[in-house]
Amino acid sequence: VQLQASGGGLVQAGGSLTLSCTASGATFSINDIGWHRQAPGKQRELVAAIMSGGTTTTYGDFVKGRFPITRDNAKNTVYLQMNSLKPEDTAVYFCYARTILAFTEYDYWGQGTLVTVSS
């Protein structure tokens, strides 16, 4: 599985950005797909994830309804609509995909995309 992420950039506090991640390769094997982020000096944390069926989602506690995640299976693309951005959302955002084959989980990661929120 290969992941291509896009959509990061600089935005003012209160603004919005949309991140996209397109998967290729063995996409049929993806169990869940989504985003993690890592801010300077902090551990990587889950932002949002969506299951292969496209209806079950999981969010980090800090999201609080601000970042809905959606999935277009026809395009093998997942979107993270980030609204009401705060300076503390500044981080490198990584797209990931988890596959489960023969009861073994594999995690794939895309290149990070930087999101900077100015105050």
PDB file of C-alpha atoms in Angstrom:
ATOM      1  CA  VAL A   1       0.000   0.000   0.000  1.00  0.00           C
ATOM      2  CA  GLN A   2       1.298   3.432  -0.959  1.00  0.00           C
ATOM      3  CA  LEU A   3      -0.108   6.655   0.451  1.00  0.00           C
ATOM      4  CA  GLN A   4       0.057  10.119  -1.088  1.00  0.00           C
ATOM      5  CA  ALA A   5      -0.936  12.977   1.184  1.00  0.00           C
ATOM      6  CA  SER A   6      -1.599  16.598   0.337  1.00  0.00           C
ATOM      7  CA  GLY A   7      -3.277  19.721   1.651  1.00  0.00           C
ATOM      8  CA  GLY A   8      -1.120  21.086   4.439  1.00  0.00           C
ATOM      9  CA  GLY A   9      -0.154  24.723   4.719  1.00  0.00           C
ATOM     10  CA  LEU A  10      -0.346  27.898   6.751  1.00  0.00           C
ATOM     11  CA  VAL A  11      -3.654  29.134   8.089  1.00  0.00           C
ATOM     12  CA  GLN A  12      -4.794  31.634  10.695  1.00  0.00           C
ATOM     13  CA  ALA A  13      -6.452  30.523  13.913  1.00  0.00           C
ATOM     14  CA  GLY A  14     -10.128  29.845  13.328  1.00  0.00           C
ATOM     15  CA  GLY A  15      -9.548  28.940   9.702  1.00  0.00           C
ATOM     16  CA  SER A  16      -9.929  25.663   7.837  1.00  0.00           C
ATOM     17  CA  LEU A  17      -7.812  23.253   5.824  1.00  0.00           C
ATOM     18  CA  THR A  18      -8.592  19.987   4.091  1.00  0.00           C
ATOM     19  CA  LEU A  19      -6.067  17.163   3.993  1.00  0.00           C
ATOM     20  CA  SER A  20      -6.320  14.420   1.397  1.00  0.00           C
ATOM     21  CA  CYS A  21      -4.698  11.011   1.306  1.00  0.00           C
ATOM     22  CA  THR A  22      -4.914   8.718  -1.701  1.00  0.00           C
ATOM     23  CA  ALA A  23      -4.053   5.051  -1.362  1.00  0.00           C
ATOM     24  CA  SER A  24      -2.771   2.787  -4.122  1.00  0.00           C
ATOM     25  CA  GLY A  25      -1.620  -0.786  -4.351  1.00  0.00           C
ATOM     26  CA  ALA A  26      -3.362  -3.423  -2.268  1.00  0.00           C
ATOM     27  CA  THR A  27      -6.157  -1.114  -1.171  1.00  0.00           C
ATOM     28  CA  PHE A  28      -8.555  -4.031  -0.832  1.00  0.00           C
ATOM     29  CA  SER A  29      -6.612  -5.084   2.249  1.00  0.00           C
ATOM     30  CA  ILE A  30      -7.014  -1.802   4.117  1.00  0.00           C
ATOM     31  CA  ASN A  31      -8.926  -2.225   7.365  1.00  0.00           C
ATOM     32  CA  ASP A  32      -8.787   1.382   8.515  1.00  0.00           C
ATOM     33  CA  ILE A  33      -7.182   4.570   7.260  1.00  0.00           C
ATOM     34  CA  GLY A  34      -6.725   8.025   8.701  1.00  0.00           C
ATOM     35  CA  TRP A  35      -4.378  10.563  10.196  1.00  0.00           C
ATOM     36  CA  HIS A  36      -1.925  10.905  13.026  1.00  0.00           C
ATOM     37  CA  ARG A  37      -0.020  14.047  13.900  1.00  0.00           C
ATOM     38  CA  GLN A  38       3.212  14.916  15.635  1.00  0.00           C
ATOM     39  CA  ALA A  39       4.044  18.301  17.064  1.00  0.00           C
ATOM     40  CA  PRO A  40       7.624  19.298  17.933  1.00  0.00           C
ATOM     41  CA  GLY A  41       8.763  17.588  21.114  1.00  0.00           C
ATOM     42  CA  LYS A  42       5.577  15.540  21.392  1.00  0.00           C
ATOM     43  CA  GLN A  43       4.585  11.974  20.640  1.00  0.00           C
ATOM     44  CA  ARG A  44       2.627  11.055  17.566  1.00  0.00           C
ATOM     45  CA  GLU A  45      -1.100  10.913  18.279  1.00  0.00           C
ATOM     46  CA  LEU A  46      -4.205   9.748  16.488  1.00  0.00           C
ATOM     47  CA  VAL A  47      -6.263  12.495  14.883  1.00  0.00           C
ATOM     48  CA  ALA A  48      -8.969  10.534  13.083  1.00  0.00           C
ATOM     49  CA  ALA A  49      -9.531   7.179  11.457  1.00  0.00           C
ATOM     50  CA  ILE A  50     -12.275   5.605   9.370  1.00  0.00           C
ATOM     51  CA  MET A  51     -12.985   1.933   8.858  1.00  0.00           C
ATOM     52  CA  SER A  52     -13.112   0.262   5.445  1.00  0.00           C
ATOM     53  CA  GLY A  53     -16.896   0.365   5.366  1.00  0.00           C
ATOM     54  CA  GLY A  54     -16.734   4.137   5.555  1.00  0.00           C
ATOM     55  CA  THR A  55     -19.176   4.570   8.426  1.00  0.00           C
ATOM     56  CA  THR A  56     -17.264   3.859  11.625  1.00  0.00           C
ATOM     57  CA  THR A  57     -14.924   6.636  12.729  1.00  0.00           C
ATOM     58  CA  THR A  58     -12.567   7.260  15.635  1.00  0.00           C
ATOM     59  CA  TYR A  59     -11.231  10.622  16.782  1.00  0.00           C
ATOM     60  CA  GLY A  60      -8.622  11.916  19.170  1.00  0.00           C
ATOM     61  CA  ASP A  61     -10.122  13.558  22.246  1.00  0.00           C
ATOM     62  CA  PHE A  62      -8.786  16.958  21.229  1.00  0.00           C
ATOM     63  CA  VAL A  63     -10.738  16.960  17.948  1.00  0.00           C
ATOM     64  CA  LYS A  64     -14.096  17.641  19.643  1.00  0.00           C
ATOM     65  CA  GLY A  65     -16.091  17.584  16.425  1.00  0.00           C
ATOM     66  CA  ARG A  66     -13.835  19.975  14.540  1.00  0.00           C
ATOM     67  CA  PHE A  67     -12.218  17.527  12.055  1.00  0.00           C
ATOM     68  CA  PRO A  68     -14.715  15.263  10.299  1.00  0.00           C
ATOM     69  CA  ILE A  69     -13.091  12.428   8.341  1.00  0.00           C
ATOM     70  CA  THR A  70     -14.691  11.052   5.212  1.00  0.00           C
ATOM     71  CA  ARG A  71     -13.781   8.437   2.631  1.00  0.00           C
ATOM     72  CA  ASP A  72     -14.378   8.098  -1.100  1.00  0.00           C
ATOM     73  CA  ASN A  73     -13.825   4.409  -1.830  1.00  0.00           C
ATOM     74  CA  ALA A  74     -14.170   4.918  -5.580  1.00  0.00           C
ATOM     75  CA  LYS A  75     -11.144   7.215  -5.465  1.00  0.00           C
ATOM     76  CA  ASN A  76      -9.346   5.369  -2.649  1.00  0.00           C
ATOM     77  CA  THR A  77      -9.081   8.728  -0.948  1.00  0.00           C
ATOM     78  CA  VAL A  78      -9.713   9.859   2.609  1.00  0.00           C
ATOM     79  CA  TYR A  79     -10.324  13.491   3.542  1.00  0.00           C
ATOM     80  CA  LEU A  80      -9.788  15.322   6.806  1.00  0.00           C
ATOM     81  CA  GLN A  81     -11.720  18.574   6.948  1.00  0.00           C
ATOM     82  CA  MET A  82     -10.061  20.627   9.682  1.00  0.00           C
ATOM     83  CA  ASN A  83     -12.212  23.470  10.993  1.00  0.00           C
ATOM     84  CA  SER A  84     -11.793  25.992  13.805  1.00  0.00           C
ATOM     85  CA  LEU A  85      -8.055  25.430  13.777  1.00  0.00           C
ATOM     86  CA  LYS A  86      -6.034  26.438  16.811  1.00  0.00           C
ATOM     87  CA  PRO A  87      -2.320  27.213  17.151  1.00  0.00           C
ATOM     88  CA  GLU A  88      -1.948  23.985  19.133  1.00  0.00           C
ATOM     89  CA  ASP A  89      -3.037  22.057  16.030  1.00  0.00           C
ATOM     90  CA  THR A  90       0.285  22.970  14.455  1.00  0.00           C
ATOM     91  CA  ALA A  91       2.024  19.688  13.636  1.00  0.00           C
ATOM     92  CA  VAL A  92       3.136  17.378  10.887  1.00  0.00           C
ATOM     93  CA  TYR A  93       0.144  15.288   9.860  1.00  0.00           C
ATOM     94  CA  PHE A  94       0.753  11.735   8.652  1.00  0.00           C
ATOM     95  CA  CYS A  95      -1.666   9.643   6.682  1.00  0.00           C
ATOM     96  CA  TYR A  96      -1.672   5.985   7.664  1.00  0.00           C
ATOM     97  CA  ALA A  97      -3.374   2.789   6.544  1.00  0.00           C
ATOM     98  CA  ARG A  98      -3.668  -0.439   8.476  1.00  0.00           C
ATOM     99  CA  THR A  99      -4.086  -3.767   6.768  1.00  0.00           C
ATOM    100  CA  ILE A 100      -4.928  -7.090   8.348  1.00  0.00           C
ATOM    101  CA  LEU A 101      -3.745 -10.183   6.531  1.00  0.00           C
ATOM    102  CA  ALA A 102      -3.563 -13.639   8.047  1.00  0.00           C
ATOM    103  CA  PHE A 103      -4.446 -12.104  11.431  1.00  0.00           C
ATOM    104  CA  THR A 104      -1.385  -9.836  11.251  1.00  0.00           C
ATOM    105  CA  GLU A 105      -1.618  -6.056  11.275  1.00  0.00           C
ATOM    106  CA  TYR A 106       0.605  -3.937   9.069  1.00  0.00           C
ATOM    107  CA  ASP A 107       0.788  -0.144   9.240  1.00  0.00           C
ATOM    108  CA  TYR A 108       1.730   1.958   6.231  1.00  0.00           C
ATOM    109  CA  TRP A 109       2.593   5.641   6.412  1.00  0.00           C
ATOM    110  CA  GLY A 110       2.537   8.440   3.903  1.00  0.00           C
ATOM    111  CA  GLN A 111       4.901  11.368   3.885  1.00  0.00           C
ATOM    112  CA  GLY A 112       3.988  13.990   6.435  1.00  0.00           C
ATOM    113  CA  THR A 113       2.328  17.237   5.535  1.00  0.00           C
ATOM    114  CA  LEU A 114       2.944  20.298   7.692  1.00  0.00           C
ATOM    115  CA  VAL A 115       0.031  22.252   9.097  1.00  0.00           C
ATOM    116  CA  THR A 116       0.894  25.576  10.700  1.00  0.00           C
ATOM    117  CA  VAL A 117      -1.758  27.599  12.509  1.00  0.00           C
ATOM    118  CA  SER A 118      -0.838  31.164  13.326  1.00  0.00           C
ATOM    119  CA  SER A 119      -2.397  33.087  16.206  1.00  0.00           C
TER     120      SER A 119
END
